[in-house]
Amino acid sequence: LVGSRLLGDGLDPEVRRRAMVHMRRTSLVTALAAMQAVCDFSSHRWIGDVDVPSAVLVTQHDRIVPPSRQWRLARGLPRAVVVEVDGDHDVFLEAPGLFVRALVRACLAVVTSDDGSRGGTERAS
């Protein structure tokens, strides 16, 4: 019941069914421990030291991780490429094509720079 409510009502029935199958494989204790670990995690002390090409996908309508928090992460990464995705936290389920295009753009952005410079914002469409 809890998993069903977390998935919302607008999800494609087949996607919902598959998600529920996966959710049922995880005990409630394990799921709660994972949620607690995510809530406790913070990278603010070390994120500025990252010195490899980086990209951040910002889900513009995210109800789980607010876009402002995603942008704070992106600003903390030196010269990070930001790819904005017109979707919620579950965009990979709701619009997998949109998500994959954004992910590919983010990956390409960190490996295709000729002069070593990075940074900027892109919108996935």
PDB file of C-alpha atoms in Angstrom:
ATOM      1  CA  LEU A   1       0.000   0.000   0.000  1.00  0.00           C
ATOM      2  CA  VAL A   2       2.766   2.472   0.893  1.00  0.00           C
ATOM      3  CA  GLY A   3       4.683   1.672  -2.315  1.00  0.00           C
ATOM      4  CA  SER A   4       1.549   2.070  -4.367  1.00  0.00           C
ATOM      5  CA  ARG A   5       0.950   5.536  -2.919  1.00  0.00           C
ATOM      6  CA  LEU A   6       4.561   6.580  -3.492  1.00  0.00           C
ATOM      7  CA  LEU A   7       4.217   5.774  -7.178  1.00  0.00           C
ATOM      8  CA  GLY A   8       1.267   8.107  -7.666  1.00  0.00           C
ATOM      9  CA  ASP A   9      -1.807   7.634  -9.820  1.00  0.00           C
ATOM     10  CA  GLY A  10      -0.576   8.827 -13.214  1.00  0.00           C
ATOM     11  CA  LEU A  11       1.879   6.005 -13.817  1.00  0.00           C
ATOM     12  CA  ASP A  12       1.451   3.674 -16.773  1.00  0.00           C
ATOM     13  CA  PRO A  13      -0.156   0.449 -15.406  1.00  0.00           C
ATOM     14  CA  GLU A  14       2.621  -1.803 -16.715  1.00  0.00           C
ATOM     15  CA  VAL A  15       5.343   0.440 -15.283  1.00  0.00           C
ATOM     16  CA  ARG A  16       3.445   0.530 -11.975  1.00  0.00           C
ATOM     17  CA  ARG A  17       3.203  -3.277 -11.934  1.00  0.00           C
ATOM     18  CA  ARG A  18       6.941  -3.712 -12.570  1.00  0.00           C
ATOM     19  CA  ALA A  19       7.836  -1.116  -9.938  1.00  0.00           C
ATOM     20  CA  MET A  20       5.626  -2.847  -7.386  1.00  0.00           C
ATOM     21  CA  VAL A  21       7.288  -6.207  -8.132  1.00  0.00           C
ATOM     22  CA  HIS A  22      10.674  -4.634  -7.360  1.00  0.00           C
ATOM     23  CA  MET A  23       9.372  -2.884  -4.252  1.00  0.00           C
ATOM     24  CA  ARG A  24       7.969  -6.135  -2.869  1.00  0.00           C
ATOM     25  CA  ARG A  25      11.446  -7.710  -3.062  1.00  0.00           C
ATOM     26  CA  THR A  26      12.744  -5.239  -0.471  1.00  0.00           C
ATOM     27  CA  SER A  27      11.804  -5.422   3.189  1.00  0.00           C
ATOM     28  CA  LEU A  28      10.308  -2.346   4.804  1.00  0.00           C
ATOM     29  CA  VAL A  29      13.229  -2.190   7.234  1.00  0.00           C
ATOM     30  CA  THR A  30      15.725  -2.130   4.363  1.00  0.00           C
ATOM     31  CA  ALA A  31      13.727   0.486   2.450  1.00  0.00           C
ATOM     32  CA  LEU A  32      13.489   2.720   5.521  1.00  0.00           C
ATOM     33  CA  ALA A  33      17.221   2.331   6.203  1.00  0.00           C
ATOM     34  CA  ALA A  34      17.964   3.339   2.611  1.00  0.00           C
ATOM     35  CA  MET A  35      15.696   6.387   2.897  1.00  0.00           C
ATOM     36  CA  GLN A  36      17.412   7.384   6.152  1.00  0.00           C
ATOM     37  CA  ALA A  37      20.851   7.070   4.534  1.00  0.00           C
ATOM     38  CA  VAL A  38      19.752   9.288   1.642  1.00  0.00           C
ATOM     39  CA  CYS A  39      18.360  11.885   4.052  1.00  0.00           C
ATOM     40  CA  ASP A  40      21.583  11.890   6.097  1.00  0.00           C
ATOM     41  CA  PHE A  41      23.919  12.179   3.100  1.00  0.00           C
ATOM     42  CA  SER A  42      25.630  15.482   2.375  1.00  0.00           C
ATOM     43  CA  SER A  43      28.486  16.231   0.014  1.00  0.00           C
ATOM     44  CA  HIS A  44      28.864  19.916   0.877  1.00  0.00           C
ATOM     45  CA  ARG A  45      32.256  19.450   2.567  1.00  0.00           C
ATOM     46  CA  TRP A  46      33.999  17.748  -0.345  1.00  0.00           C
ATOM     47  CA  ILE A  47      32.039  18.366  -3.566  1.00  0.00           C
ATOM     48  CA  GLY A  48      34.190  21.371  -4.529  1.00  0.00           C
ATOM     49  CA  ASP A  49      37.276  19.120  -4.616  1.00  0.00           C
ATOM     50  CA  VAL A  50      35.907  16.973  -7.438  1.00  0.00           C
ATOM     51  CA  ASP A  51      38.355  17.429 -10.307  1.00  0.00           C
ATOM     52  CA  VAL A  52      36.939  15.186 -13.017  1.00  0.00           C
ATOM     53  CA  PRO A  53      34.467  16.107 -15.749  1.00  0.00           C
ATOM     54  CA  SER A  54      31.015  16.237 -14.178  1.00  0.00           C
ATOM     55  CA  ALA A  55      27.413  16.638 -15.202  1.00  0.00           C
ATOM     56  CA  VAL A  56      24.228  17.062 -13.197  1.00  0.00           C
ATOM     57  CA  LEU A  57      20.761  16.176 -14.464  1.00  0.00           C
ATOM     58  CA  VAL A  58      18.297  18.615 -12.911  1.00  0.00           C
ATOM     59  CA  THR A  59      14.724  17.364 -12.928  1.00  0.00           C
ATOM     60  CA  GLN A  60      12.788  20.622 -13.129  1.00  0.00           C
ATOM     61  CA  HIS A  61       9.566  19.436 -11.476  1.00  0.00           C
ATOM     62  CA  ASP A  62      11.044  17.105  -8.862  1.00  0.00           C
ATOM     63  CA  ARG A  63       8.851  16.628  -5.796  1.00  0.00           C
ATOM     64  CA  ILE A  64      11.380  14.402  -3.999  1.00  0.00           C
ATOM     65  CA  VAL A  65      14.657  16.335  -4.388  1.00  0.00           C
ATOM     66  CA  PRO A  66      13.816  20.006  -4.970  1.00  0.00           C
ATOM     67  CA  PRO A  67      15.430  21.504  -8.094  1.00  0.00           C
ATOM     68  CA  SER A  68      17.001  24.188  -5.879  1.00  0.00           C
ATOM     69  CA  ARG A  69      18.933  21.453  -4.080  1.00  0.00           C
ATOM     70  CA  GLN A  70      19.992  19.899  -7.386  1.00  0.00           C
ATOM     71  CA  TRP A  71      21.228  23.304  -8.554  1.00  0.00           C
ATOM     72  CA  ARG A  72      23.160  23.741  -5.306  1.00  0.00           C
ATOM     73  CA  LEU A  73      24.968  20.479  -6.074  1.00  0.00           C
ATOM     74  CA  ALA A  74      25.680  21.634  -9.624  1.00  0.00           C
ATOM     75  CA  ARG A  75      27.073  24.968  -8.405  1.00  0.00           C
ATOM     76  CA  GLY A  76      29.304  23.095  -5.960  1.00  0.00           C
ATOM     77  CA  LEU A  77      30.950  21.102  -8.748  1.00  0.00           C
ATOM     78  CA  PRO A  78      33.659  23.070 -10.540  1.00  0.00           C
ATOM     79  CA  ARG A  79      32.555  23.738 -14.152  1.00  0.00           C
ATOM     80  CA  ALA A  80      29.812  21.113 -14.083  1.00  0.00           C
ATOM     81  CA  VAL A  81      27.594  20.726 -17.124  1.00  0.00           C
ATOM     82  CA  VAL A  82      23.932  20.954 -16.158  1.00  0.00           C
ATOM     83  CA  VAL A  83      21.291  19.256 -18.265  1.00  0.00           C
ATOM     84  CA  GLU A  84      17.754  20.209 -17.299  1.00  0.00           C
ATOM     85  CA  VAL A  85      15.023  17.626 -17.753  1.00  0.00           C
ATOM     86  CA  ASP A  86      11.357  18.625 -18.010  1.00  0.00           C
ATOM     87  CA  GLY A  87      10.148  16.023 -15.559  1.00  0.00           C
ATOM     88  CA  ASP A  88       9.672  14.846 -11.989  1.00  0.00           C
ATOM     89  CA  HIS A  89      11.897  12.535  -9.941  1.00  0.00           C
ATOM     90  CA  ASP A  90      10.435   9.542 -11.791  1.00  0.00           C
ATOM     91  CA  VAL A  91      11.048  10.915 -15.282  1.00  0.00           C
ATOM     92  CA  PHE A  92      13.034   7.771 -16.075  1.00  0.00           C
ATOM     93  CA  LEU A  93       9.773   5.827 -15.647  1.00  0.00           C
ATOM     94  CA  GLU A  94       7.297   8.367 -17.013  1.00  0.00           C
ATOM     95  CA  ALA A  95       9.296   9.493 -20.039  1.00  0.00           C
ATOM     96  CA  PRO A  96      12.236   7.116 -20.506  1.00  0.00           C
ATOM     97  CA  GLY A  97      13.089   8.522 -23.939  1.00  0.00           C
ATOM     98  CA  LEU A  98      13.378  12.052 -22.550  1.00  0.00           C
ATOM     99  CA  PHE A  99      15.485  10.814 -19.656  1.00  0.00           C
ATOM    100  CA  VAL A 100      17.824   8.798 -21.876  1.00  0.00           C
ATOM    101  CA  ARG A 101      18.336  11.749 -24.251  1.00  0.00           C
ATOM    102  CA  ALA A 102      19.239  13.952 -21.281  1.00  0.00           C
ATOM    103  CA  LEU A 103      21.569  11.330 -19.838  1.00  0.00           C
ATOM    104  CA  VAL A 104      23.338  10.848 -23.167  1.00  0.00           C
ATOM    105  CA  ARG A 105      23.732  14.636 -23.543  1.00  0.00           C
ATOM    106  CA  ALA A 106      25.212  14.830 -20.051  1.00  0.00           C
ATOM    107  CA  CYS A 107      27.645  11.990 -20.757  1.00  0.00           C
ATOM    108  CA  LEU A 108      28.697  13.445 -24.092  1.00  0.00           C
ATOM    109  CA  ALA A 109      29.158  16.889 -22.576  1.00  0.00           C
ATOM    110  CA  VAL A 110      31.803  15.658 -20.156  1.00  0.00           C
ATOM    111  CA  VAL A 111      33.827  13.785 -22.774  1.00  0.00           C
ATOM    112  CA  THR A 112      33.670  15.994 -25.873  1.00  0.00           C
ATOM    113  CA  SER A 113      35.350  19.196 -24.719  1.00  0.00           C
ATOM    114  CA  ASP A 114      38.354  20.002 -26.935  1.00  0.00           C
ATOM    115  CA  ASP A 115      40.020  22.546 -24.684  1.00  0.00           C
ATOM    116  CA  GLY A 116      39.300  21.003 -21.316  1.00  0.00           C
ATOM    117  CA  SER A 117      36.742  23.642 -20.430  1.00  0.00           C
ATOM    118  CA  ARG A 118      33.328  22.577 -19.233  1.00  0.00           C
ATOM    119  CA  GLY A 119      30.269  24.144 -17.801  1.00  0.00           C
ATOM    120  CA  GLY A 120      26.957  25.412 -18.971  1.00  0.00           C
ATOM    121  CA  THR A 121      23.317  24.478 -18.981  1.00  0.00           C
ATOM    122  CA  GLU A 122      21.352  22.488 -21.529  1.00  0.00           C
ATOM    123  CA  ARG A 123      17.700  21.610 -21.756  1.00  0.00           C
ATOM    124  CA  ALA A 124      16.705  18.106 -22.786  1.00  0.00           C
ATOM    125  CA  SER A 125      13.896  17.920 -25.315  1.00  0.00           C
TER     126      SER A 125
END
